[in-house]
Coordinates of C-alpha atoms and ligand atoms in Angstrom, one line a residue:
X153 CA 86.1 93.7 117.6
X154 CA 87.4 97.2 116.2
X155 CA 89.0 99.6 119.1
X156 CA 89.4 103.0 117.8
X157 CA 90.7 106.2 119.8
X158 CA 88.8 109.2 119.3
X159 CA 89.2 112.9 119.2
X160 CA 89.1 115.4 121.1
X161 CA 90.3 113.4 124.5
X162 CA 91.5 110.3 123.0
X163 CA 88.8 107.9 124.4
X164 CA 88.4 104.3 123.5
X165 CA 85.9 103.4 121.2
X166 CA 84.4 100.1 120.0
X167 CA 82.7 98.7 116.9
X168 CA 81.9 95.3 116.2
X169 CA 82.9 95.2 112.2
X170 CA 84.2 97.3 110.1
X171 CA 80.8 97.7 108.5
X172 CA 79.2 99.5 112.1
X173 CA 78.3 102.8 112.1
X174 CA 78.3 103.3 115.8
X175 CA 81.4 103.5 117.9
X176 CA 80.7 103.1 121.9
X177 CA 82.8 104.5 124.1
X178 CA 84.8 102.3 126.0
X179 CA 85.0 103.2 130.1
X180 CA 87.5 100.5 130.8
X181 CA 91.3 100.3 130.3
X182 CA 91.8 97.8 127.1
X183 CA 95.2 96.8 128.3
X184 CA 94.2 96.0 131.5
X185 CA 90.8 94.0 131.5
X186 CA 90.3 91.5 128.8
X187 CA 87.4 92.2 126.4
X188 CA 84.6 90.3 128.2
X189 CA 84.7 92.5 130.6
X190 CA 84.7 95.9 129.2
X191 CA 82.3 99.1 129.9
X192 CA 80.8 100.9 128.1
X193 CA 79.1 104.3 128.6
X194 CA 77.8 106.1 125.1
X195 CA 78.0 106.2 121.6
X196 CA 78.8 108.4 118.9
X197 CA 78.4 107.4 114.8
X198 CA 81.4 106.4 113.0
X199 CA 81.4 109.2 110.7
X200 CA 81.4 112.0 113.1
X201 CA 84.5 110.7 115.2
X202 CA 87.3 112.0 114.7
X203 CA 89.7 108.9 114.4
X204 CA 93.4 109.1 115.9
X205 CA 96.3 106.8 115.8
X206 CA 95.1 103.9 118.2
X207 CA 97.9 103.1 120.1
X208 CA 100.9 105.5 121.9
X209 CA 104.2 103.2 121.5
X210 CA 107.3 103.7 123.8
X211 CA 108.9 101.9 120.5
X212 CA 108.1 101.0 117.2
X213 CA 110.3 98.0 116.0
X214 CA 110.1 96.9 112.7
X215 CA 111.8 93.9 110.3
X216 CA 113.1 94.4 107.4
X217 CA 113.2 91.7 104.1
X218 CA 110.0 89.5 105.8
X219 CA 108.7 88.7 102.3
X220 CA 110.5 86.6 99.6
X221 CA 109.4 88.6 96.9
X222 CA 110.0 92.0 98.8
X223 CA 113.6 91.4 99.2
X224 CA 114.0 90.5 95.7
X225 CA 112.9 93.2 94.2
X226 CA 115.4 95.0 96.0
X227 CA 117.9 92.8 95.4
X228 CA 118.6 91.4 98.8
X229 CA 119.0 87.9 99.9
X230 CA 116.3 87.0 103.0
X231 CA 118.2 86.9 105.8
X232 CA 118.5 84.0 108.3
X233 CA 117.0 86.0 111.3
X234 CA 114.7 88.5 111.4
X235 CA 116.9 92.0 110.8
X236 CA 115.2 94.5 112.8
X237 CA 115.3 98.1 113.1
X238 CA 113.2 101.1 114.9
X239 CA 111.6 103.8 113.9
X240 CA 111.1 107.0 116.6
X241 CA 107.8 106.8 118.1
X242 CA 107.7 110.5 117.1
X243 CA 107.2 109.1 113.2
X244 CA 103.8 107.9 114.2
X245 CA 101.0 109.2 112.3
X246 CA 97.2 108.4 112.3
X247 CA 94.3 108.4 109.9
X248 CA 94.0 111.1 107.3
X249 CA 97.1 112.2 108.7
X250 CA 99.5 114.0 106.2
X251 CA 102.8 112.0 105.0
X252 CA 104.9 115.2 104.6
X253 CA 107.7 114.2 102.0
X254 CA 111.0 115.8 103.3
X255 CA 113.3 118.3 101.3
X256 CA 116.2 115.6 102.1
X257 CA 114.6 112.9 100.1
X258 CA 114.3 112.9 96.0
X259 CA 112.6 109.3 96.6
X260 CA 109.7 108.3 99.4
X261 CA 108.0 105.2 99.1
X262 CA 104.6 103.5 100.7
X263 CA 105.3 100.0 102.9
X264 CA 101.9 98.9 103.8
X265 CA 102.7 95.9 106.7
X266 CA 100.7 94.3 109.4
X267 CA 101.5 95.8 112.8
X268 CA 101.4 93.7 116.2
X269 CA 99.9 95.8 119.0
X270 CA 101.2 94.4 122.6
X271 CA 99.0 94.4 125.4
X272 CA 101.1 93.1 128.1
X273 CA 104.7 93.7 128.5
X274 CA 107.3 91.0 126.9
X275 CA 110.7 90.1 127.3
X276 CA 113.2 87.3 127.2
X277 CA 112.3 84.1 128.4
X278 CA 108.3 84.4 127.2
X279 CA 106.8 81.1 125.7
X280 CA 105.0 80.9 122.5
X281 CA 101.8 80.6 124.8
X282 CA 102.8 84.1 126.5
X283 CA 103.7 85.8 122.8
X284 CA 100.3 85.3 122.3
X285 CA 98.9 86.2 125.4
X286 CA 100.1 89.9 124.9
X287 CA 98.7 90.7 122.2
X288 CA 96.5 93.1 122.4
X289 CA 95.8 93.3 118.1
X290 CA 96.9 94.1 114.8
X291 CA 96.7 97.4 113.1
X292 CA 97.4 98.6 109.4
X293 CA 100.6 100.8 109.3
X294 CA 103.0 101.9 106.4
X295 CA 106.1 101.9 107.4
X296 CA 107.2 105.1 105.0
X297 CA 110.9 105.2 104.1
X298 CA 113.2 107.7 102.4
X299 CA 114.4 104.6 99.9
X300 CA 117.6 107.0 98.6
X301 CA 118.6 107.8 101.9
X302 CA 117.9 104.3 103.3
X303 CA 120.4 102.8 100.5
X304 CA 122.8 106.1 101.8
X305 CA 123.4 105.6 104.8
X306 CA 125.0 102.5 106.6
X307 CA 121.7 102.5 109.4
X308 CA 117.9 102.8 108.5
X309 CA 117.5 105.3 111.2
X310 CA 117.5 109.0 109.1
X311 CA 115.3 107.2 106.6
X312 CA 113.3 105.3 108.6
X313 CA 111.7 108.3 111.4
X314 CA 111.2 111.4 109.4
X315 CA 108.0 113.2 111.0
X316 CA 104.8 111.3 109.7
X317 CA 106.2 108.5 108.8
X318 CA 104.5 106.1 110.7
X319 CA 100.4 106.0 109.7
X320 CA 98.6 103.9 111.8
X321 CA 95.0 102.7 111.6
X322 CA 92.3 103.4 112.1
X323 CA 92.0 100.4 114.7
X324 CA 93.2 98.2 116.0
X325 CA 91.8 94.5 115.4
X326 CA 91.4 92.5 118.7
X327 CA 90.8 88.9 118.4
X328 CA 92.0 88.4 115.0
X329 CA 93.7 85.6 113.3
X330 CA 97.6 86.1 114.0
X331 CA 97.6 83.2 110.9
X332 CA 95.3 84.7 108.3
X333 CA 96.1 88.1 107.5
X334 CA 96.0 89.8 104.6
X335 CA 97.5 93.3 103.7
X336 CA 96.4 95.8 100.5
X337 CA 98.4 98.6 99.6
X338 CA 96.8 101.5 96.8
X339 CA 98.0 104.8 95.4
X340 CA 95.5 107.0 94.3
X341 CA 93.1 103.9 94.4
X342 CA 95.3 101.5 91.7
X343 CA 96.6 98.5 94.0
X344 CA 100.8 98.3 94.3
X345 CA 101.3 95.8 97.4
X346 CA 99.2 92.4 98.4
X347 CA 101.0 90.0 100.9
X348 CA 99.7 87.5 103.5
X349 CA 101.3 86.2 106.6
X350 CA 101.9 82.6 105.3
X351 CA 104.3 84.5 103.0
X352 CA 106.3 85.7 105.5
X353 CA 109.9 84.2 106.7
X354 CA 109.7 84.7 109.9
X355 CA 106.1 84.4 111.6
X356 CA 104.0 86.9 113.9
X357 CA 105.1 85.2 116.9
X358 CA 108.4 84.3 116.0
X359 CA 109.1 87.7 115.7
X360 CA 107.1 88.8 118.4
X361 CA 109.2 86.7 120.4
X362 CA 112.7 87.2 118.9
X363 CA 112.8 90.4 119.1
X364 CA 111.3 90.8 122.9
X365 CA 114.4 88.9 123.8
X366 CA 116.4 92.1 123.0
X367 CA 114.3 94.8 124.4
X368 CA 111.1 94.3 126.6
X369 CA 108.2 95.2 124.8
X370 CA 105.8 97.3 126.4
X371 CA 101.8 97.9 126.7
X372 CA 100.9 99.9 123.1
X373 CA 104.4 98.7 121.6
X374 CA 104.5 98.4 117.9
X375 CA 105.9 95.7 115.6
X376 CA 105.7 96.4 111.8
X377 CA 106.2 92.8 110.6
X378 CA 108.0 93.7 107.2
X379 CA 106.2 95.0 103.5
X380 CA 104.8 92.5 100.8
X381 CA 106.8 93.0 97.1
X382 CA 105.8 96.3 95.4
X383 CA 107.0 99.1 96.9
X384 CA 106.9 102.4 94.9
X385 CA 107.0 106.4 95.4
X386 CA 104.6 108.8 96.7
X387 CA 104.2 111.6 95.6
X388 CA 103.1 115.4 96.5
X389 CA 99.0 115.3 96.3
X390 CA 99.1 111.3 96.7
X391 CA 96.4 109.5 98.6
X392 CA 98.1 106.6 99.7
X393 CA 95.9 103.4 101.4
X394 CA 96.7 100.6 103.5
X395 CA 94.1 97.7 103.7
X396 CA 93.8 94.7 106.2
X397 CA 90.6 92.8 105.1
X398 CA 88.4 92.7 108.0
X399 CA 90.0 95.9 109.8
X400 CA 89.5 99.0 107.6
X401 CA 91.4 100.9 105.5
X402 CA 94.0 103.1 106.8
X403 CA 93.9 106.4 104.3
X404 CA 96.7 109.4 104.3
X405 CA 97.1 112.4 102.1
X406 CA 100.9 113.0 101.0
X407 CA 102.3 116.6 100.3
X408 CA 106.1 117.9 99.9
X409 CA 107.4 119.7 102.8
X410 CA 107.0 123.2 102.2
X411 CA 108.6 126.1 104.6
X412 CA 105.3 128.1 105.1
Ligands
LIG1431 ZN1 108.9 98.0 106.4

């Protein structure tokens, strides 16, 4: 089940695949009533809606180095717990939103990564059991970083939260497999990143879990579960894409900054 938020007033909507046309509007609160339970009241076709970012985060907490391969290629060892970081909820972006590339940067790249959406609050002391239990879904994000400035500066957190750099999209999945996921990054439609979760160090719940024990996760919280190997640059009139087989495809246009 696909649970979208809508333009103009941000309503819940629901397919049942990626491949349904029809969206209907969801009455009840989806982190409040389990699915089984939900209203409905409408419908509108998938391509006149308007989609926005799905999910409103008090905090976006990501891990870095999640992939073998990933922290290779940039030379780092894989660390022996998870390193996290955050990015400012005020980076988050939606479908078709535009990346805007920042005069500060002479080098932005795409992260496609699996995102866990919570739907219950967690904090220390949760079991596996209860990791689970708040999950609401998983959405595609890119996790866009400022790679010059990242390797710059002793903290990720300049590099990490320019404006629009956190797409999200253009659902969020709810019921899917926390162990089978796959994630598809393209540029201008030629594929740069494929990872899957078994290739991850530290699993989806692990993480989920580790990093609650530092600061409670909340309803609509966001953690970006680290990039497969291949990251590269975007560039001004890029379309870069974000893939979770079985979600959707999250899509965002990328232009330099300009002053006008
Ligand atoms: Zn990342």
């Amino acid at each position: 089940m696909l649970l979208y938020r809508i333009a103009p007033e941000g309503s819940w909507a629901v397919a049942e695949s990626a491949s349904d046309p029809r969206l209907r509007i969801l009455k009840s609160d989806p982190f409040a009533t389990s699915p089984g339970d939900w209203d409905y009241g409408g419908e509108v076709s998938r391509e006149n809606a308007s989609l926005l970012a799905p999910v409103r985060p008090t905090k976006i907490v990501c891990v870095g180095r999640n992939y073998r391969e990933h922290a290779k290629e940039l030379n780092n060892p894989l660390p022996a717990e998870p390193l996290l970081f955050l990015k400012a909820p005020s980076s988050l972006n939606g479908p078709e939103g535009m990346i805007v590339l920042p005069p500060e940067s002479q080098r932005v790249e795409h992260e496609g990564e699996i995102a866990v959406v919570l739907r219950r609050r967690l904090s220390r002391g949760a079991t596996p059991e209860e990791a689970r239990a708040a999950v609401l879904g998983v959405v595609c994000a890119n996790d866009v970083t400022a790679r010059d400035l990242q390797k710059k500066d002793p903290v990720f957190a300049r590099a990490k939260s320019f404006d629009t750099f956190c797409p999200v999209g253009p659902a969020v999945w709810v019921g899917a497999d926390l162990e089978d996921l796959a994630v598809v990054t393209r540029v201008n439609g030629a594929e740069r990143q494929r990872g899957h979760v078994r290739e991850m160090a530290f699993p989806l719940l692990d993480l989920l879990l580790y990093s609650s024990r530092m600061m409670t996760l909340e309803p609509g919280d966001l953690l970006l579960t680290g990039t497969p190997a291949g990251v590269g640059p975007l560039l001004d009139g890029d379309r870069v894409e974000v893939e979770i087989p079985g979600l959707g495809v999250l899509a965002n246009p990328v232009m330099a900054w300009r002053s006008s």
